[in-house]
Amino acid sequence: METATQMQGAPQGDMAAPTAISGIQQVTVHPLVLLSVVDHYNRASATTGGGRAVGLLLGSLSRGRLDVANSFAIPFEEDQKDNSVWFLDHDYLESMYNMFKKVNAKERIVGWYHTGPKLRKNDIAINDLIRRYCPNSVLIVIDTAVGDPSSPIDGLPTNCYIMVEEVHDDGTPTAKTFDHLPSEIGAEEAEEVGVEHLLRDIRQKSHGTLSQRVTRQVSGLKGLSRNLKDIEQYLSAVVEGHVPMNHQIVYELQDVLNLLPDVNFQEFVKSYEVETNDEMAVVYLANVIRTIVSLHNLINNKIHNRQLEESAKKDPKESAKGDSKEKDAKKGEKSEVIAEKKDATDKKSGSSEK
């Protein structure tokens, strides 16, 4: 295990010079990256006993949109007790990137990822090492346990950050920190087809469309509740004087409050009631139709069972009649044979008398 100061060496070998990335407004993470990260985390947790996984992100920047299209794992270890002690194999990083560059030269190093699920104190030091290959590297914290009740993230499993330097008004030295970037999950047409086939295999059959919608809505409400609590804590800290007021945050909160509908407005109440009644009417009609179909199937089933019972009662009588007919036929055959034998004996006796 080596410390951070021992590991931060300059890029070596055939590594390409860093390309500056600036003006990032939106980060789009492709499904291939998420699948690679989950696979990396499962392999790393099996060997390191639950430690976080760290890797490099590859992609391209176009018109303020950063497309993270690929990634690969990097050997990484850290001391759980001492955050300043960590190891990242940058020689492996350089050799892997050179091989990826031969396959797709358009994909450049755009940042790195780890499976957090939160930021850690040594992330700034690790980011300084990655900045040797990409000056404005992006950090994406990917929560592999999203959907678990213990997970701190609701909704998208990605949180994107970029390192900035805070300038203080009191003249104190600047401090490095991470600034949040908006992110989304996006895919090209070929990737969407692959993801659909993958989900088709792993999707639980018991989960219908309605249940999935309800699950997503519950997850969104949990995230909204957590964000409202964070806003409440921030505003309370500002009022009590523990945190200085940030006018930009206050302006954003004012915009959010202005977007809220006026629930006391009569037209809004009426339109909401109409929409709710329409939805409930659809649900009621669906239940009525389902009940009618069930009763129809039940009646058909009873009719079918009754027909089977009647046919079973008729079968013994028909079989008895058939047996009596067979007996009569056999008796008739025997009588015919006896008559033929008598005729034959009579003829023989007549010929002998002559």
mmCIF file of C-alpha atoms in Angstrom:
data_model
loop_
_atom_site.group_PDB
_atom_site.id
_atom_site.type_symbol
_atom_site.label_atom_id
_atom_site.label_comp_id
_atom_site.label_asym_id
_atom_site.label_seq_id
_atom_site.Cartn_x
_atom_site.Cartn_y
_atom_site.Cartn_z
ATOM 1 C CA MET A 1 0.000 0.000 0.000
ATOM 2 C CA GLU A 2 1.431 3.386 -0.994
ATOM 3 C CA THR A 3 0.401 6.897 -0.051
ATOM 4 C CA ALA A 4 -1.093 9.393 -2.452
ATOM 5 C CA THR A 5 2.088 11.473 -2.659
ATOM 6 C CA GLN A 6 4.037 8.415 -3.716
ATOM 7 C CA MET A 7 1.591 7.508 -6.460
ATOM 8 C CA GLN A 8 1.077 10.817 -8.247
ATOM 9 C CA GLY A 9 3.569 10.534 -11.043
ATOM 10 C CA ALA A 10 3.467 12.117 -14.487
ATOM 11 C CA PRO A 11 2.057 10.181 -17.473
ATOM 12 C CA GLN A 12 4.637 7.995 -19.089
ATOM 13 C CA GLY A 13 5.080 5.871 -22.204
ATOM 14 C CA ASP A 14 3.040 6.463 -25.330
ATOM 15 C CA MET A 15 0.225 8.172 -23.444
ATOM 16 C CA ALA A 16 -1.304 11.006 -25.442
ATOM 17 C CA ALA A 17 -1.156 14.546 -24.128
ATOM 18 C CA PRO A 18 -4.220 15.659 -22.171
ATOM 19 C CA THR A 19 -6.963 17.388 -24.097
ATOM 20 C CA ALA A 20 -8.739 20.233 -22.296
ATOM 21 C CA ILE A 21 -12.454 19.744 -21.733
ATOM 22 C CA SER A 22 -14.429 22.817 -20.749
ATOM 23 C CA GLY A 23 -17.955 24.135 -20.969
ATOM 24 C CA ILE A 24 -19.657 20.925 -19.859
ATOM 25 C CA GLN A 25 -23.376 21.576 -19.396
ATOM 26 C CA GLN A 26 -24.833 18.052 -19.471
ATOM 27 C CA VAL A 27 -23.383 14.592 -18.854
ATOM 28 C CA THR A 28 -24.951 11.616 -20.640
ATOM 29 C CA VAL A 29 -24.037 8.179 -19.314
ATOM 30 C CA HIS A 30 -24.565 5.243 -21.673
ATOM 31 C CA PRO A 31 -25.928 1.862 -20.489
ATOM 32 C CA LEU A 32 -22.689 0.093 -21.427
ATOM 33 C CA VAL A 33 -20.883 2.118 -18.762
ATOM 34 C CA LEU A 34 -23.412 1.132 -16.085
ATOM 35 C CA LEU A 35 -23.167 -2.554 -17.009
ATOM 36 C CA SER A 36 -19.356 -2.427 -16.963
ATOM 37 C CA VAL A 37 -19.343 -0.691 -13.574
ATOM 38 C CA VAL A 38 -21.722 -3.221 -12.033
ATOM 39 C CA ASP A 39 -19.613 -6.092 -13.351
ATOM 40 C CA HIS A 40 -16.454 -4.405 -12.042
ATOM 41 C CA TYR A 41 -18.029 -3.857 -8.623
ATOM 42 C CA ASN A 42 -19.126 -7.497 -8.338
ATOM 43 C CA ARG A 43 -15.640 -8.714 -9.206
ATOM 44 C CA ALA A 44 -13.955 -6.193 -6.904
ATOM 45 C CA SER A 45 -16.225 -6.910 -3.939
ATOM 46 C CA ALA A 46 -15.451 -10.623 -4.270
ATOM 47 C CA THR A 47 -11.698 -9.969 -3.967
ATOM 48 C CA THR A 48 -11.461 -6.867 -1.757
ATOM 49 C CA GLY A 49 -14.297 -7.687 0.611
ATOM 50 C CA GLY A 50 -16.751 -4.931 -0.276
ATOM 51 C CA GLY A 51 -14.392 -2.075 -1.166
ATOM 52 C CA ARG A 52 -15.376 0.484 -3.782
ATOM 53 C CA ALA A 53 -14.482 0.021 -7.426
ATOM 54 C CA VAL A 54 -12.595 2.703 -9.368
ATOM 55 C CA GLY A 55 -12.239 3.020 -13.129
ATOM 56 C CA LEU A 56 -11.669 5.377 -16.036
ATOM 57 C CA LEU A 57 -14.344 6.960 -18.253
ATOM 58 C CA LEU A 58 -14.023 7.359 -22.012
ATOM 59 C CA GLY A 59 -16.163 9.527 -24.248
ATOM 60 C CA SER A 60 -16.411 12.740 -26.219
ATOM 61 C CA LEU A 61 -17.585 16.335 -25.779
ATOM 62 C CA SER A 62 -19.843 18.033 -28.298
ATOM 63 C CA ARG A 63 -21.626 21.402 -27.838
ATOM 64 C CA GLY A 64 -21.522 21.287 -24.080
ATOM 65 C CA ARG A 65 -22.778 17.693 -23.873
ATOM 66 C CA LEU A 66 -20.384 15.094 -22.541
ATOM 67 C CA ASP A 67 -21.143 11.562 -23.795
ATOM 68 C CA VAL A 68 -19.638 8.898 -21.538
ATOM 69 C CA ALA A 69 -19.757 5.899 -23.869
ATOM 70 C CA ASN A 70 -17.206 3.474 -22.440
ATOM 71 C CA SER A 71 -15.148 2.670 -19.373
ATOM 72 C CA PHE A 72 -12.624 0.228 -17.984
ATOM 73 C CA ALA A 73 -11.570 -0.843 -14.510
ATOM 74 C CA ILE A 74 -8.363 0.243 -12.780
ATOM 75 C CA PRO A 75 -6.596 -1.668 -9.963
ATOM 76 C CA PHE A 76 -7.292 0.376 -6.838
ATOM 77 C CA GLU A 77 -6.833 -0.150 -3.118
ATOM 78 C CA GLU A 78 -7.213 2.127 -0.134
ATOM 79 C CA ASP A 79 -6.861 2.014 3.615
ATOM 80 C CA GLN A 80 -10.286 2.156 5.232
ATOM 81 C CA LYS A 81 -8.842 3.729 8.387
ATOM 82 C CA ASP A 82 -6.491 6.273 6.758
ATOM 83 C CA ASN A 83 -7.938 8.114 3.737
ATOM 84 C CA SER A 84 -4.553 9.470 2.702
ATOM 85 C CA VAL A 85 -3.251 5.977 1.937
ATOM 86 C CA TRP A 86 -4.405 4.634 -1.402
ATOM 87 C CA PHE A 87 -3.007 2.949 -4.496
ATOM 88 C CA LEU A 88 -3.974 3.447 -8.147
ATOM 89 C CA ASP A 89 -2.043 1.658 -10.884
ATOM 90 C CA HIS A 90 -1.521 4.417 -13.472
ATOM 91 C CA ASP A 91 0.801 2.180 -15.547
ATOM 92 C CA TYR A 92 -2.130 -0.171 -16.103
ATOM 93 C CA LEU A 93 -4.288 2.889 -16.882
ATOM 94 C CA GLU A 94 -1.919 4.027 -19.637
ATOM 95 C CA SER A 95 -1.554 0.611 -21.256
ATOM 96 C CA MET A 96 -5.326 0.014 -21.254
ATOM 97 C CA TYR A 97 -6.063 3.439 -22.711
ATOM 98 C CA ASN A 98 -3.549 2.865 -25.501
ATOM 99 C CA MET A 99 -5.345 -0.363 -26.430
ATOM 100 C CA PHE A 100 -8.775 1.321 -26.332
ATOM 101 C CA LYS A 101 -7.415 4.136 -28.489
ATOM 102 C CA LYS A 102 -6.455 1.631 -31.197
ATOM 103 C CA VAL A 103 -10.053 0.386 -31.294
ATOM 104 C CA ASN A 104 -11.773 3.800 -31.222
ATOM 105 C CA ALA A 105 -9.605 6.891 -31.559
ATOM 106 C CA LYS A 106 -12.554 9.254 -31.009
ATOM 107 C CA GLU A 107 -13.015 8.203 -27.387
ATOM 108 C CA ARG A 108 -10.856 10.268 -25.062
ATOM 109 C CA ILE A 109 -10.344 10.187 -21.328
ATOM 110 C CA VAL A 110 -13.087 12.360 -19.837
ATOM 111 C CA GLY A 111 -12.882 11.437 -16.163
ATOM 112 C CA TRP A 112 -13.208 8.595 -13.712
ATOM 113 C CA TYR A 113 -15.807 6.822 -11.611
ATOM 114 C CA HIS A 114 -16.154 5.075 -8.308
ATOM 115 C CA THR A 115 -18.979 3.187 -6.594
ATOM 116 C CA GLY A 116 -19.093 5.466 -3.520
ATOM 117 C CA PRO A 117 -21.956 5.629 -2.900
ATOM 118 C CA LYS A 118 -20.861 9.064 -1.597
ATOM 119 C CA LEU A 119 -17.898 11.381 -2.066
ATOM 120 C CA ARG A 120 -14.851 10.667 0.104
ATOM 121 C CA LYS A 121 -12.034 12.804 1.412
ATOM 122 C CA ASN A 122 -9.372 11.323 -0.868
ATOM 123 C CA ASP A 123 -11.439 11.887 -4.041
ATOM 124 C CA ILE A 124 -9.763 15.253 -4.620
ATOM 125 C CA ALA A 125 -6.303 13.658 -4.470
ATOM 126 C CA ILE A 126 -7.360 10.887 -6.857
ATOM 127 C CA ASN A 127 -8.919 13.470 -9.161
ATOM 128 C CA ASP A 128 -5.611 15.389 -9.236
ATOM 129 C CA LEU A 129 -3.932 12.236 -10.536
ATOM 130 C CA ILE A 130 -6.608 11.725 -13.224
ATOM 131 C CA ARG A 131 -6.251 15.403 -14.247
ATOM 132 C CA ARG A 132 -2.788 14.582 -15.543
ATOM 133 C CA TYR A 133 -4.562 12.772 -18.382
ATOM 134 C CA CYS A 134 -7.627 15.024 -18.609
ATOM 135 C CA PRO A 135 -7.345 18.559 -17.139
ATOM 136 C CA ASN A 136 -11.090 18.963 -16.472
ATOM 137 C CA SER A 137 -11.897 15.400 -15.513
ATOM 138 C CA VAL A 138 -15.434 14.507 -14.492
ATOM 139 C CA LEU A 139 -16.156 12.298 -11.494
ATOM 140 C CA ILE A 140 -19.249 10.078 -11.657
ATOM 141 C CA VAL A 141 -20.338 8.397 -8.443
ATOM 142 C CA ILE A 142 -22.350 5.319 -9.429
ATOM 143 C CA ASP A 143 -24.458 3.682 -6.765
ATOM 144 C CA THR A 144 -24.588 -0.056 -7.476
ATOM 145 C CA ALA A 145 -27.098 -0.614 -4.647
ATOM 146 C CA VAL A 146 -29.780 1.735 -5.989
ATOM 147 C CA GLY A 147 -33.243 0.410 -5.193
ATOM 148 C CA ASP A 148 -32.010 -0.962 -1.864
ATOM 149 C CA PRO A 149 -33.660 0.726 1.164
ATOM 150 C CA SER A 150 -30.174 1.427 2.571
ATOM 151 C CA SER A 151 -29.117 3.240 -0.591
ATOM 152 C CA PRO A 152 -28.798 7.048 -0.222
ATOM 153 C CA ILE A 153 -29.783 7.605 -3.865
ATOM 154 C CA ASP A 154 -33.311 7.504 -5.237
ATOM 155 C CA GLY A 155 -33.909 7.605 -8.963
ATOM 156 C CA LEU A 156 -30.879 7.692 -11.262
ATOM 157 C CA PRO A 157 -27.852 5.813 -9.920
ATOM 158 C CA THR A 158 -25.389 8.459 -11.141
ATOM 159 C CA ASN A 159 -24.129 11.689 -9.599
ATOM 160 C CA CYS A 160 -21.679 13.741 -11.676
ATOM 161 C CA TYR A 161 -19.150 16.233 -10.321
ATOM 162 C CA ILE A 162 -16.362 18.448 -11.600
ATOM 163 C CA MET A 163 -13.619 19.919 -9.447
ATOM 164 C CA VAL A 164 -13.589 23.697 -8.921
ATOM 165 C CA GLU A 165 -11.581 26.055 -6.752
ATOM 166 C CA GLU A 166 -13.498 28.123 -4.225
ATOM 167 C CA VAL A 167 -12.302 31.693 -3.798
ATOM 168 C CA HIS A 168 -13.038 33.136 -0.355
ATOM 169 C CA ASP A 169 -13.839 36.797 0.212
ATOM 170 C CA ASP A 170 -11.807 36.961 3.407
ATOM 171 C CA GLY A 171 -8.524 36.383 1.568
ATOM 172 C CA THR A 172 -7.949 32.844 2.783
ATOM 173 C CA PRO A 173 -6.341 30.401 0.337
ATOM 174 C CA THR A 174 -8.555 28.817 -2.271
ATOM 175 C CA ALA A 175 -9.927 25.355 -1.585
ATOM 176 C CA LYS A 176 -10.673 22.569 -4.039
ATOM 177 C CA THR A 177 -14.164 21.109 -4.001
ATOM 178 C CA PHE A 178 -16.576 19.287 -6.283
ATOM 179 C CA ASP A 179 -19.408 21.034 -8.100
ATOM 180 C CA HIS A 180 -22.444 19.064 -9.178
ATOM 181 C CA LEU A 181 -23.227 18.565 -12.882
ATOM 182 C CA PRO A 182 -26.626 17.565 -14.327
ATOM 183 C CA SER A 183 -26.625 14.030 -15.672
ATOM 184 C CA GLU A 184 -28.929 11.676 -17.552
ATOM 185 C CA ILE A 185 -28.976 8.123 -18.877
ATOM 186 C CA GLY A 186 -28.980 8.060 -22.681
ATOM 187 C CA ALA A 187 -28.451 5.443 -25.374
ATOM 188 C CA GLU A 188 -28.229 5.141 -29.109
ATOM 189 C CA GLU A 189 -30.660 2.982 -31.069
ATOM 190 C CA ALA A 190 -28.374 -0.062 -31.117
ATOM 191 C CA GLU A 191 -27.813 0.219 -27.362
ATOM 192 C CA GLU A 192 -31.541 0.498 -26.704
ATOM 193 C CA VAL A 193 -32.155 -2.761 -28.567
ATOM 194 C CA GLY A 194 -29.482 -4.526 -26.533
ATOM 195 C CA VAL A 195 -30.815 -3.170 -23.246
ATOM 196 C CA GLU A 196 -34.366 -4.225 -24.163
ATOM 197 C CA HIS A 197 -33.210 -7.798 -24.810
ATOM 198 C CA LEU A 198 -31.298 -7.798 -21.524
ATOM 199 C CA LEU A 199 -34.250 -6.477 -19.533
ATOM 200 C CA ARG A 200 -36.540 -8.984 -21.194
ATOM 201 C CA ASP A 201 -34.492 -11.786 -19.649
ATOM 202 C CA ILE A 202 -34.153 -10.347 -16.149
ATOM 203 C CA ARG A 203 -37.538 -8.638 -15.764
ATOM 204 C CA GLN A 204 -39.744 -10.357 -13.231
ATOM 205 C CA LYS A 205 -42.934 -11.658 -14.782
ATOM 206 C CA SER A 206 -44.973 -10.794 -11.718
ATOM 207 C CA HIS A 207 -44.262 -7.089 -12.122
ATOM 208 C CA GLY A 208 -46.741 -5.498 -14.498
ATOM 209 C CA THR A 209 -46.761 -2.060 -16.020
ATOM 210 C CA LEU A 210 -48.916 -0.592 -13.253
ATOM 211 C CA SER A 211 -46.630 -1.913 -10.534
ATOM 212 C CA GLN A 212 -43.563 -0.490 -12.281
ATOM 213 C CA ARG A 213 -45.221 2.923 -12.566
ATOM 214 C CA VAL A 214 -46.147 2.905 -8.893
ATOM 215 C CA THR A 215 -42.611 1.874 -7.936
ATOM 216 C CA ARG A 216 -41.117 4.709 -9.967
ATOM 217 C CA GLN A 217 -43.538 7.219 -8.469
ATOM 218 C CA VAL A 218 -42.719 6.065 -4.925
ATOM 219 C CA SER A 219 -39.010 6.332 -5.687
ATOM 220 C CA GLY A 220 -39.496 9.849 -7.061
ATOM 221 C CA LEU A 221 -41.502 10.925 -4.012
ATOM 222 C CA LYS A 222 -38.756 9.617 -1.719
ATOM 223 C CA GLY A 223 -36.171 11.638 -3.618
ATOM 224 C CA LEU A 224 -38.386 14.738 -3.481
ATOM 225 C CA SER A 225 -38.849 14.302 0.261
ATOM 226 C CA ARG A 226 -35.101 14.007 0.796
ATOM 227 C CA ASN A 227 -34.425 17.121 -1.288
ATOM 228 C CA LEU A 228 -37.057 19.101 0.625
ATOM 229 C CA LYS A 229 -35.426 18.106 3.907
ATOM 230 C CA ASP A 230 -32.041 19.282 2.578
ATOM 231 C CA ILE A 231 -33.590 22.625 1.577
ATOM 232 C CA GLU A 232 -35.191 22.962 5.009
ATOM 233 C CA GLN A 233 -31.891 22.257 6.756
ATOM 234 C CA TYR A 234 -30.050 24.767 4.562
ATOM 235 C CA LEU A 235 -32.594 27.532 5.120
ATOM 236 C CA SER A 236 -32.621 26.876 8.879
ATOM 237 C CA ALA A 237 -28.828 27.090 8.952
ATOM 238 C CA VAL A 238 -28.954 30.395 7.025
ATOM 239 C CA VAL A 239 -31.555 31.862 9.383
ATOM 240 C CA GLU A 240 -29.551 30.820 12.450
ATOM 241 C CA GLY A 241 -26.374 32.308 10.966
ATOM 242 C CA HIS A 242 -24.395 29.062 10.714
ATOM 243 C CA VAL A 243 -24.110 29.260 6.911
ATOM 244 C CA PRO A 244 -23.694 32.428 4.804
ATOM 245 C CA MET A 245 -26.501 33.167 2.375
ATOM 246 C CA ASN A 246 -25.924 32.118 -1.214
ATOM 247 C CA HIS A 247 -28.073 34.361 -3.395
ATOM 248 C CA GLN A 248 -27.907 31.984 -6.356
ATOM 249 C CA ILE A 249 -29.444 29.189 -4.273
ATOM 250 C CA VAL A 250 -32.143 31.555 -2.993
ATOM 251 C CA TYR A 251 -32.991 32.605 -6.563
ATOM 252 C CA GLU A 252 -33.273 28.955 -7.617
ATOM 253 C CA LEU A 253 -35.550 28.192 -4.677
ATOM 254 C CA GLN A 254 -37.716 31.186 -5.582
ATOM 255 C CA ASP A 255 -38.035 29.896 -9.142
ATOM 256 C CA VAL A 256 -39.059 26.475 -7.806
ATOM 257 C CA LEU A 257 -41.712 28.022 -5.562
ATOM 258 C CA ASN A 258 -43.036 30.125 -8.432
ATOM 259 C CA LEU A 259 -43.562 26.963 -10.476
ATOM 260 C CA LEU A 260 -45.821 25.438 -7.841
ATOM 261 C CA PRO A 261 -49.519 25.522 -8.835
ATOM 262 C CA ASP A 262 -52.096 27.522 -6.901
ATOM 263 C CA VAL A 263 -54.170 24.737 -5.364
ATOM 264 C CA ASN A 264 -56.827 27.245 -4.245
ATOM 265 C CA PHE A 265 -57.507 28.385 -7.816
ATOM 266 C CA GLN A 266 -61.027 27.240 -8.761
ATOM 267 C CA GLU A 267 -60.229 26.262 -12.344
ATOM 268 C CA PHE A 268 -57.225 24.224 -11.203
ATOM 269 C CA VAL A 269 -59.345 22.391 -8.611
ATOM 270 C CA LYS A 270 -62.055 21.677 -11.183
ATOM 271 C CA SER A 271 -59.617 20.398 -13.823
ATOM 272 C CA TYR A 272 -57.871 18.218 -11.229
ATOM 273 C CA GLU A 273 -61.207 16.727 -10.144
ATOM 274 C CA VAL A 274 -62.222 16.073 -13.751
ATOM 275 C CA GLU A 275 -58.943 14.336 -14.533
ATOM 276 C CA THR A 276 -59.162 12.268 -11.337
ATOM 277 C CA ASN A 277 -62.742 11.251 -12.098
ATOM 278 C CA ASP A 278 -61.762 10.220 -15.621
ATOM 279 C CA GLU A 279 -58.934 8.067 -14.297
ATOM 280 C CA MET A 280 -61.183 6.475 -11.666
ATOM 281 C CA ALA A 281 -63.846 5.811 -14.324
ATOM 282 C CA VAL A 282 -61.281 3.976 -16.432
ATOM 283 C CA VAL A 283 -60.228 1.916 -13.408
ATOM 284 C CA TYR A 284 -63.883 1.134 -12.583
ATOM 285 C CA LEU A 285 -64.660 0.050 -16.159
ATOM 286 C CA ALA A 286 -61.552 -2.133 -16.210
ATOM 287 C CA ASN A 287 -62.669 -3.867 -13.002
ATOM 288 C CA VAL A 288 -66.209 -4.377 -14.358
ATOM 289 C CA ILE A 289 -64.881 -5.869 -17.604
ATOM 290 C CA ARG A 290 -62.503 -8.114 -15.687
ATOM 291 C CA THR A 291 -65.390 -9.334 -13.479
ATOM 292 C CA ILE A 292 -67.628 -10.028 -16.503
ATOM 293 C CA VAL A 293 -64.885 -11.989 -18.231
ATOM 294 C CA SER A 294 -64.280 -14.017 -15.060
ATOM 295 C CA LEU A 295 -67.997 -14.836 -14.715
ATOM 296 C CA HIS A 296 -68.167 -15.772 -18.380
ATOM 297 C CA ASN A 297 -65.239 -18.157 -17.978
ATOM 298 C CA LEU A 298 -66.837 -19.618 -14.834
ATOM 299 C CA ILE A 299 -70.156 -20.302 -16.637
ATOM 300 C CA ASN A 300 -68.367 -21.903 -19.566
ATOM 301 C CA ASN A 301 -66.398 -24.065 -17.169
ATOM 302 C CA LYS A 302 -69.569 -25.251 -15.408
ATOM 303 C CA ILE A 303 -71.287 -26.043 -18.725
ATOM 304 C CA HIS A 304 -68.277 -28.024 -19.856
ATOM 305 C CA ASN A 305 -68.144 -29.990 -16.565
ATOM 306 C CA ARG A 306 -71.889 -30.771 -16.808
ATOM 307 C CA GLN A 307 -71.494 -32.085 -20.343
ATOM 308 C CA LEU A 308 -68.651 -34.330 -19.184
ATOM 309 C CA GLU A 309 -70.799 -35.707 -16.341
ATOM 310 C CA GLU A 310 -73.751 -36.455 -18.668
ATOM 311 C CA SER A 311 -71.521 -38.207 -21.148
ATOM 312 C CA ALA A 312 -70.028 -40.271 -18.319
ATOM 313 C CA LYS A 313 -73.563 -41.382 -17.241
ATOM 314 C CA LYS A 314 -74.540 -42.377 -20.781
ATOM 315 C CA ASP A 315 -71.434 -44.475 -21.364
ATOM 316 C CA PRO A 316 -72.319 -47.409 -18.988
ATOM 317 C CA LYS A 317 -75.823 -47.863 -20.559
ATOM 318 C CA GLU A 318 -74.445 -47.796 -24.054
ATOM 319 C CA SER A 319 -71.743 -50.262 -23.120
ATOM 320 C CA ALA A 320 -74.363 -52.601 -21.547
ATOM 321 C CA LYS A 321 -76.470 -52.448 -24.712
ATOM 322 C CA GLY A 322 -73.440 -53.164 -26.782
ATOM 323 C CA ASP A 323 -72.565 -56.210 -24.676
ATOM 324 C CA SER A 324 -76.115 -57.658 -25.023
ATOM 325 C CA LYS A 325 -76.006 -57.163 -28.773
ATOM 326 C CA GLU A 326 -72.675 -58.955 -28.936
ATOM 327 C CA LYS A 327 -74.083 -61.847 -26.881
ATOM 328 C CA ASP A 328 -77.116 -62.159 -29.171
ATOM 329 C CA ALA A 329 -74.882 -62.123 -32.196
ATOM 330 C CA LYS A 330 -72.716 -64.876 -30.717
ATOM 331 C CA LYS A 331 -75.799 -66.958 -29.876
ATOM 332 C CA GLY A 332 -77.051 -66.527 -33.435
ATOM 333 C CA GLU A 333 -73.709 -67.643 -34.811
ATOM 334 C CA LYS A 334 -73.705 -70.727 -32.557
ATOM 335 C CA SER A 335 -77.242 -71.688 -33.612
ATOM 336 C CA GLU A 336 -76.308 -71.341 -37.263
ATOM 337 C CA VAL A 337 -73.265 -73.565 -36.739
ATOM 338 C CA ILE A 338 -75.387 -76.192 -34.962
ATOM 339 C CA ALA A 339 -77.983 -76.119 -37.769
ATOM 340 C CA GLU A 340 -75.281 -76.560 -40.381
ATOM 341 C CA LYS A 341 -73.855 -79.523 -38.471
ATOM 342 C CA LYS A 342 -77.312 -81.136 -38.266
ATOM 343 C CA ASP A 343 -77.830 -80.699 -42.000
ATOM 344 C CA ALA A 344 -74.477 -82.244 -42.659
ATOM 345 C CA THR A 345 -75.224 -85.283 -40.439
ATOM 346 C CA ASP A 346 -78.656 -85.707 -42.045
ATOM 347 C CA LYS A 347 -77.126 -85.776 -45.489
ATOM 348 C CA LYS A 348 -74.566 -88.330 -44.422
ATOM 349 C CA SER A 349 -77.186 -90.578 -42.835
ATOM 350 C CA GLY A 350 -79.372 -90.344 -45.992
ATOM 351 C CA SER A 351 -76.524 -91.283 -48.278
ATOM 352 C CA SER A 352 -75.627 -94.289 -46.075
ATOM 353 C CA GLU A 353 -79.220 -95.638 -46.167
ATOM 354 C CA LYS A 354 -79.202 -95.485 -49.937
#
